[in-house]
mmCIF file of C-alpha atoms in Angstrom:
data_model
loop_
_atom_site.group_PDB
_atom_site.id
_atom_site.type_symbol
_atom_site.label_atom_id
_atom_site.label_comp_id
_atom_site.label_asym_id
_atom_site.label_seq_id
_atom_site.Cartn_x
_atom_site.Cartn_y
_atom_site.Cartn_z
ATOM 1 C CA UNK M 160 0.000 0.000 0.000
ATOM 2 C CA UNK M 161 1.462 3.811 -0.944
ATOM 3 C CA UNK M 162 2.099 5.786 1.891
ATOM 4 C CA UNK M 163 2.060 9.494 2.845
ATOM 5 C CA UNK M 164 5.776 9.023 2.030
ATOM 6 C CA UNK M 165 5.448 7.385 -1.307
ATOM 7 C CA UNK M 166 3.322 10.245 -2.025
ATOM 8 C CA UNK M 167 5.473 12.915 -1.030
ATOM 9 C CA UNK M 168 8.636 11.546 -3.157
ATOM 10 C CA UNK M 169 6.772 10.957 -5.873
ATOM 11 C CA UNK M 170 5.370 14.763 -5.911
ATOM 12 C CA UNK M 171 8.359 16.158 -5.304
ATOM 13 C CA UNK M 172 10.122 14.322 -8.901
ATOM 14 C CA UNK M 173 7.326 15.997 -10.011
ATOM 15 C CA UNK M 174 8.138 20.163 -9.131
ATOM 16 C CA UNK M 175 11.581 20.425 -8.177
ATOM 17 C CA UNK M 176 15.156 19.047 -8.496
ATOM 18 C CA UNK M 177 15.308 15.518 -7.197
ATOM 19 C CA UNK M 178 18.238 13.199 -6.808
ATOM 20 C CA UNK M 179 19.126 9.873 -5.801
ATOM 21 C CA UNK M 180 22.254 7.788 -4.428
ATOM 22 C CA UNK M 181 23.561 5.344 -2.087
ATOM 23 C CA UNK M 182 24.846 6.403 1.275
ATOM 24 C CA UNK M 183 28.788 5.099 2.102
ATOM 25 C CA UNK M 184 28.193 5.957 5.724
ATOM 26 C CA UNK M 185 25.753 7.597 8.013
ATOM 27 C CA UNK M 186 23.787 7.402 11.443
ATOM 28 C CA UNK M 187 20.739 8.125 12.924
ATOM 29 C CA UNK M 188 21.510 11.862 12.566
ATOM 30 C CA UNK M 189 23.702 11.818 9.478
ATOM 31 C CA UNK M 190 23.828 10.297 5.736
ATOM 32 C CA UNK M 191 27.468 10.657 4.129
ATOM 33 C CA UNK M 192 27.623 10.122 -0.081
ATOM 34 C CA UNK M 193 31.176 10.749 -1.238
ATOM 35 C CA UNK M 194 29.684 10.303 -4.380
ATOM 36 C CA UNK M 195 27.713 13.959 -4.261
ATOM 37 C CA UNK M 196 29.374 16.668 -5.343
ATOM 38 C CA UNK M 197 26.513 19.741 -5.092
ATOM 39 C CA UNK M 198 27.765 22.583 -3.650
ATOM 40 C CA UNK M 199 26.900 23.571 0.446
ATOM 41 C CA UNK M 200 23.161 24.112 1.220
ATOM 42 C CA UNK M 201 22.029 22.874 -1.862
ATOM 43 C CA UNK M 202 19.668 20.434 -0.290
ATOM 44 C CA UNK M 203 19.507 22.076 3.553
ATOM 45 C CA UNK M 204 15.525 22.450 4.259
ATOM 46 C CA UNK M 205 14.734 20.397 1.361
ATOM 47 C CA UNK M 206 13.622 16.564 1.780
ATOM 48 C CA UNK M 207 15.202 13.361 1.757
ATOM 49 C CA UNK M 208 13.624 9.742 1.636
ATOM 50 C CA UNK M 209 15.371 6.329 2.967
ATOM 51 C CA UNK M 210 14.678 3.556 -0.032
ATOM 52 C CA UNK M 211 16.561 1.072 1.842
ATOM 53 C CA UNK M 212 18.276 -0.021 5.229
ATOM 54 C CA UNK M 213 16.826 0.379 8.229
ATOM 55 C CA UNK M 214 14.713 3.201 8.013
ATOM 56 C CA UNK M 215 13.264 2.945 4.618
ATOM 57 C CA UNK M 216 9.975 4.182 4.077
ATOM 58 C CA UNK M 217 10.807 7.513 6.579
ATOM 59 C CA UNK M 218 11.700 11.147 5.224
ATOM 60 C CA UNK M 219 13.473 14.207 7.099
ATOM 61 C CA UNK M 220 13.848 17.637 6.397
ATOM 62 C CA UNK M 221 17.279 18.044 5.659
ATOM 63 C CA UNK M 222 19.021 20.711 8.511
ATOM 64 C CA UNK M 223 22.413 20.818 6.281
ATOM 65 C CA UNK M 224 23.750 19.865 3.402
ATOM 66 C CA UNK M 225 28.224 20.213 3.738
ATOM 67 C CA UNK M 226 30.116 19.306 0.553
ATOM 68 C CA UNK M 227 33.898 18.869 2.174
ATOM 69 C CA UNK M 228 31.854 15.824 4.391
ATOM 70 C CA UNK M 229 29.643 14.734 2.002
ATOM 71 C CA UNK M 230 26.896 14.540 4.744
ATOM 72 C CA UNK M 231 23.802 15.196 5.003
ATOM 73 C CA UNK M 232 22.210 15.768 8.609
ATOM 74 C CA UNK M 233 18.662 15.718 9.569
ATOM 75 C CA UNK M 234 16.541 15.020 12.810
ATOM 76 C CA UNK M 235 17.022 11.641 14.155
ATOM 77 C CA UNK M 236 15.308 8.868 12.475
ATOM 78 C CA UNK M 237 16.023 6.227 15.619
ATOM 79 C CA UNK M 238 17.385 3.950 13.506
ATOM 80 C CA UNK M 239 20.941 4.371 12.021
ATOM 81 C CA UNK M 240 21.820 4.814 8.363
ATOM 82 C CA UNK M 241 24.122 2.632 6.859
ATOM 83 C CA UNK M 242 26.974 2.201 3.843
ATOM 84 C CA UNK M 243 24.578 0.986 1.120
ATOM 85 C CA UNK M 244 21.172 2.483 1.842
ATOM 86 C CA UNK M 245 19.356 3.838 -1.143
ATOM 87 C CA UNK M 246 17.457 7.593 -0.646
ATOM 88 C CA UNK M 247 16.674 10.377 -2.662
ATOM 89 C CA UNK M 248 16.990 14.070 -1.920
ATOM 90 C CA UNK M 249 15.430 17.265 -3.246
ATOM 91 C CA UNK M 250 15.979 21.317 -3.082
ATOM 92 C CA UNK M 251 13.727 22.974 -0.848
ATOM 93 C CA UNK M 252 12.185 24.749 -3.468
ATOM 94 C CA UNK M 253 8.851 22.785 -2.423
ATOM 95 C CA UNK M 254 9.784 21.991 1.355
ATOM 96 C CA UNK M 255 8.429 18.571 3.137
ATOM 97 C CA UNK M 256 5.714 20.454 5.057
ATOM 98 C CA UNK M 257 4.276 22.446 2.050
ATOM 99 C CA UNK M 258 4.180 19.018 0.089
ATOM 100 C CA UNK M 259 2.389 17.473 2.558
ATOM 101 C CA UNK M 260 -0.434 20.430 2.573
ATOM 102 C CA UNK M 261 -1.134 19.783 -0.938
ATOM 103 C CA UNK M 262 -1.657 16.064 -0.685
ATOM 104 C CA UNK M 263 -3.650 16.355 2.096
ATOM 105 C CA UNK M 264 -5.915 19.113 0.017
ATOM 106 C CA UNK M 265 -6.353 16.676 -3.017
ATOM 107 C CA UNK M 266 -7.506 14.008 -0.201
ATOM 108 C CA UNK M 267 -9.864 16.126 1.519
ATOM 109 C CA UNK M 268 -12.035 16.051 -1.542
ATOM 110 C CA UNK M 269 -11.326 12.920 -2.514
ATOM 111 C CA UNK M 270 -14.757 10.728 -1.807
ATOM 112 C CA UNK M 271 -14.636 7.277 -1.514
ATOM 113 C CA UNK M 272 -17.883 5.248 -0.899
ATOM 114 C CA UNK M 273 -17.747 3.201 1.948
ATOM 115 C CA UNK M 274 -20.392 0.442 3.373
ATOM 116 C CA UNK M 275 -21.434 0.123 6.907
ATOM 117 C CA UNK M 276 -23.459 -3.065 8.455
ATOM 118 C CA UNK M 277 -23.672 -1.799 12.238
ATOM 119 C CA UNK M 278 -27.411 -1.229 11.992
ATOM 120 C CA UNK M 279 -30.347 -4.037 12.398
ATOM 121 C CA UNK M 280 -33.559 -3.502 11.872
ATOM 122 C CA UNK M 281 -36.190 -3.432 14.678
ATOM 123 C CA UNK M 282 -40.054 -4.137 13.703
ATOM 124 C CA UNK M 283 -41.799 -1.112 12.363
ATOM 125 C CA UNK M 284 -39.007 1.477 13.688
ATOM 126 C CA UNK M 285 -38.994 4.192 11.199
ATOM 127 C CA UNK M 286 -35.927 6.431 13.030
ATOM 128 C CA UNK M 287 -32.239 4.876 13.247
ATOM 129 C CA UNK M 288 -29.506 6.781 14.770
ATOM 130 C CA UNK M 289 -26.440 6.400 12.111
ATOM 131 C CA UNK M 290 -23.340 4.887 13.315
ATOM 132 C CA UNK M 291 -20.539 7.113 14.317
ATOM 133 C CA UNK M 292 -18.804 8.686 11.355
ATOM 134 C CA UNK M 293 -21.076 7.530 8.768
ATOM 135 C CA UNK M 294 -23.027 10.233 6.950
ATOM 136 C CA UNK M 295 -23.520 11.388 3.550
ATOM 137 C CA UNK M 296 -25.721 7.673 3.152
ATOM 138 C CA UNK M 297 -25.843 6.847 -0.909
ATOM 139 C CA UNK M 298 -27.674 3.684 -0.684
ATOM 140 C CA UNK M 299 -29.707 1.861 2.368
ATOM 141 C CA UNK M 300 -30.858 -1.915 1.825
ATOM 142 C CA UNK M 301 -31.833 -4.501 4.055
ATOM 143 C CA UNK M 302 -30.745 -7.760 4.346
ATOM 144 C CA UNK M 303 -33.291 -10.709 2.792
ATOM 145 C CA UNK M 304 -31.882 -13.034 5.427
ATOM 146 C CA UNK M 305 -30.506 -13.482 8.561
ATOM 147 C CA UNK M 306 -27.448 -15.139 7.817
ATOM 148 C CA UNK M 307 -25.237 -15.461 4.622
ATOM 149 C CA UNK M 308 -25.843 -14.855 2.028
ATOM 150 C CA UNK M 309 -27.651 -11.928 3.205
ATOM 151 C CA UNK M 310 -28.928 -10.982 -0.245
ATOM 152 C CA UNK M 311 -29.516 -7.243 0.206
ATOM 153 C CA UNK M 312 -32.110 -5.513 -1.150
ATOM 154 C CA UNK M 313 -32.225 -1.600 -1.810
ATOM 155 C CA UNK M 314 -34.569 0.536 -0.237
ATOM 156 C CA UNK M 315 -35.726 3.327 -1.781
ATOM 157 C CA UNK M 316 -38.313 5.229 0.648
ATOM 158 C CA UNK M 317 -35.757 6.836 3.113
ATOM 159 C CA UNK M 318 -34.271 10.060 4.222
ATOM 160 C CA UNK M 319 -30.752 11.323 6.118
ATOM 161 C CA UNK M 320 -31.717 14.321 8.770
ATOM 162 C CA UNK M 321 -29.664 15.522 11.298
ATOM 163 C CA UNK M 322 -27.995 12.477 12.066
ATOM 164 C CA UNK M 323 -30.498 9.711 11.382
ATOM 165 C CA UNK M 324 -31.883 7.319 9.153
ATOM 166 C CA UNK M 325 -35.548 7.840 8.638
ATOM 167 C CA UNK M 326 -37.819 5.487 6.462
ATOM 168 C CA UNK M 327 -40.918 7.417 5.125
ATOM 169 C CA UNK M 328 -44.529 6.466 6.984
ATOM 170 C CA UNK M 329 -45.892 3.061 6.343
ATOM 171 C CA UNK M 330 -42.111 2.167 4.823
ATOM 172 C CA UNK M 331 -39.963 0.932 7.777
ATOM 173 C CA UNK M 332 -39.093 -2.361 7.667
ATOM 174 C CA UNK M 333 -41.980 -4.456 9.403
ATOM 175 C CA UNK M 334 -39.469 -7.520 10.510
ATOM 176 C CA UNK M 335 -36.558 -7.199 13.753
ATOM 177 C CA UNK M 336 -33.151 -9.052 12.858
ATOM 178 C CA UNK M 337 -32.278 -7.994 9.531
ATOM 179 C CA UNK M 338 -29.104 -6.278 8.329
ATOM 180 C CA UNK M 339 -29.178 -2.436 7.221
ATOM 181 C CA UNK M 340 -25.960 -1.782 4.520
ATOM 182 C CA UNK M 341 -25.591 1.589 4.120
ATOM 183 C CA UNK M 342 -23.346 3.183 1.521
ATOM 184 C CA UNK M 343 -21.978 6.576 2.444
ATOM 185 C CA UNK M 344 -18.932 8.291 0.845
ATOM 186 C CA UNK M 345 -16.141 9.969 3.107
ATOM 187 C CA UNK M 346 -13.166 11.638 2.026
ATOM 188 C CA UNK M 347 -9.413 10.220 2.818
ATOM 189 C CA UNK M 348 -8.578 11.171 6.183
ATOM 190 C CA UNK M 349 -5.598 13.300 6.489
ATOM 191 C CA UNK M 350 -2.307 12.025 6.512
ATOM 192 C CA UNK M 351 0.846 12.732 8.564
ATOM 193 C CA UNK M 352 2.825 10.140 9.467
ATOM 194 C CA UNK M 353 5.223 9.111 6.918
ATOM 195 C CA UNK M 354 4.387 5.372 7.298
ATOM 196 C CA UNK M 355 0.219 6.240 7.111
ATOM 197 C CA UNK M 356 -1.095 4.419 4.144
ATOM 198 C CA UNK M 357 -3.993 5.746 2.089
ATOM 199 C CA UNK M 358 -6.788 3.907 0.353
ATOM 200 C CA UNK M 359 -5.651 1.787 -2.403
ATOM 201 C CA UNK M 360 -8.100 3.013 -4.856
ATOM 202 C CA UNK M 361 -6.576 6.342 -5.422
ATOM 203 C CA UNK M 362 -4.056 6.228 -7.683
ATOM 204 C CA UNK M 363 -0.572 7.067 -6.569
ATOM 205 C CA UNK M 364 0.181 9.113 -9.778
ATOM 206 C CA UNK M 365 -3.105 10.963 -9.616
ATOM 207 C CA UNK M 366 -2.730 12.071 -6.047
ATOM 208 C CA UNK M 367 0.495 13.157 -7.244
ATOM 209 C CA UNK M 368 0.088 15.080 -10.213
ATOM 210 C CA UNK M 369 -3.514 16.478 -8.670
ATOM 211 C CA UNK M 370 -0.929 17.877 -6.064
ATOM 212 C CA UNK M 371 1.596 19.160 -8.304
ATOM 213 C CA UNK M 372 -1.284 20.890 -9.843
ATOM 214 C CA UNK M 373 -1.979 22.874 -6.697
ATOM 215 C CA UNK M 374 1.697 23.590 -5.741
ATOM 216 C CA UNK M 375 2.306 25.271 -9.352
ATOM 217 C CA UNK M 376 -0.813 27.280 -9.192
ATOM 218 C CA UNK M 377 -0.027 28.480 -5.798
ATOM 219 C CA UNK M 378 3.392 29.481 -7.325
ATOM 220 C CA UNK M 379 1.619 31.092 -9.966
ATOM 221 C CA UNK M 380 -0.044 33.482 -7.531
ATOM 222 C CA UNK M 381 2.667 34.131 -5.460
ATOM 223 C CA UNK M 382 5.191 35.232 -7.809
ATOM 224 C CA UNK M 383 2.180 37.416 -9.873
ATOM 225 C CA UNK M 384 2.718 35.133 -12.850
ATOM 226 C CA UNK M 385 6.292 36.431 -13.514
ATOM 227 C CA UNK M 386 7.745 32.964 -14.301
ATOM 228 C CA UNK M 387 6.456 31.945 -17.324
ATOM 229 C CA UNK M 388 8.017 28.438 -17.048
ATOM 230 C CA UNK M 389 6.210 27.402 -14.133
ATOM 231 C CA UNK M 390 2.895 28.543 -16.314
ATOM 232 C CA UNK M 391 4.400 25.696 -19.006
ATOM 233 C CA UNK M 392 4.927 23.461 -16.061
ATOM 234 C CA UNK M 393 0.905 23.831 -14.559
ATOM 235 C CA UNK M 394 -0.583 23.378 -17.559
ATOM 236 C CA UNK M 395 1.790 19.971 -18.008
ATOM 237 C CA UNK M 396 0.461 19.011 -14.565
ATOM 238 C CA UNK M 397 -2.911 19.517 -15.416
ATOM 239 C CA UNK M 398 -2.756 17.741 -18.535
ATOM 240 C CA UNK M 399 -0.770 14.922 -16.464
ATOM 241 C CA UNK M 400 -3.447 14.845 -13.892
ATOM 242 C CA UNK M 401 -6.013 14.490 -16.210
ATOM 243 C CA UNK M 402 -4.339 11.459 -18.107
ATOM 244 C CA UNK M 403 -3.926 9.158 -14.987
ATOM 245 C CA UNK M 404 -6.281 6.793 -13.698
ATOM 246 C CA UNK M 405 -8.707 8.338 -11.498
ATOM 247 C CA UNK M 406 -10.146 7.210 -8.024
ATOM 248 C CA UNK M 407 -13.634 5.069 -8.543
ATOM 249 C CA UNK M 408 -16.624 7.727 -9.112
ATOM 250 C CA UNK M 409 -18.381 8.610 -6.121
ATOM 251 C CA UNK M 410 -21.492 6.721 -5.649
ATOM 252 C CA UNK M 411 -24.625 8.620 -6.829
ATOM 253 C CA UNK M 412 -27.341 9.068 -3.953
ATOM 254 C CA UNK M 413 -30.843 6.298 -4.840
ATOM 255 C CA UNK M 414 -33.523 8.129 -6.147
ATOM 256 C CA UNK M 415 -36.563 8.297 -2.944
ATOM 257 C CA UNK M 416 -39.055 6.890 -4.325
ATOM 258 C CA UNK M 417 -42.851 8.647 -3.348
ATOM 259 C CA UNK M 418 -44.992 6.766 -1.011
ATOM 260 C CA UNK M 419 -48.265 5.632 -2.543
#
């Protein structure tokens, strides 16, 4: 499953300078590549990402960058970094935090449609409290059976106010022990942890790209649209966005059906 740091690496090849190489020393401070050879501060308050080792899977904001060490240093990881570990490193042009802000934007309207199976019916009760943190109900159908297969039904004389579930007058179920599914749509919860995994149904390269798409217009704005190359490189992220596989379409809401 992609992670918040899967997400962040791969929107940061995406807007800025990004680099990767294999560390000939380090610790849990400290990364050391003899191999680099940009200049001081190039990366410090940019973003690097362990591929490999012991603490793959993590990012740090890089607190300096020092060319006649070849280190990098960062806020401890816990683990140490070793000769050998893979990572990748970019400028701070689009810093760790600010990255982060975007792809949690593109996931806050990101809707997903969910299903929930908490609620039974009761004979003739027309009002059901919904479970906790499920609103926004697409569908509602009851269960045929008690016991699998279930064989659900839709339902299509039912309302969502304030909280509840209400079946219209003369339309609550008339029988006690039977399932209620309901299909509601939430968004992605917010992610912060590097490790935090988001649902598998959005596209990696979408989320991306979607945030790239943010990050270049709010570049855009803040720089009054006096670098025209970051125009070019918008309109490729939109174009980009548009081109990768999307997250499943929200689930439209069941017609309700008039009573008779």
């Amino acid at each position: 499953m992609a992670t918040l740091a899967d997400a962040t690496r791969a929107l940061a090849e995406k807007v800025q300078y990004a680099a990767e190489g294999t560390a000939t020393g380090g610790s849990a401070t400290t990364l050391i590549d003899t191999a680099r050879i940009e200049p001081d501060d190039q990366f410090t308050n940019g973003t690097i990402w362990l591929l490999s080792g012991n603490n793959i899977g993590k990012s740090a904001i890089i607190s300096g960058w020092v060319l006649s060490t070849h280190t990098f240093t960062f806020a401890t990881l816990t683990l140490l970094c070793a000769a050998g570990d893979l990572y990748a490193v970019t400028s701070p042009d689009y810093p760790k935090y600010v990255m982060i802000q975007a792809i949690n934007r593109v996931l806050a309207h990101t809707y997903l449609p969910k299903t929930d199976v908490t609620l039974v019916t009761v004979a003739d009760q027309e009002e059901y409290s919904l479970p906790t943190g499920v609103n926004d109900v697409r569908r509602v159908e009851i269960a045929e059976n008690t016991a699998t297969p279930y064989d659900y039904v839709p339902h299509y004389n039912w309302r969502e106010i304030e909280g509840k579930l209400r079946f219209d007058i003369d339309f609550a179920p008339d029988t006690a022990g039977y399932k209620i599914r309901l299909t509601y749509v939430t968004p992605q919860a917010a992610l912060s942890a590097d490790t935090t995994a988001f649902d598998t149904r959005i596209a990696l390269e979408w989320l991306a790209w979607q945030a790239a798409v943010i990050l270049f217009r709010q570049r855009i704005r803040k720089t009054e649209g006096k670098e025209p190359y970051i125009l070019a490189l918008y309109n490729d992220a939109v174009n980009m966005s548009r081109m990768q596989e999307n997250p499943p379409p929200v689930t439209p809401k069941d017609a309700h059906l008039a009573g008779y």
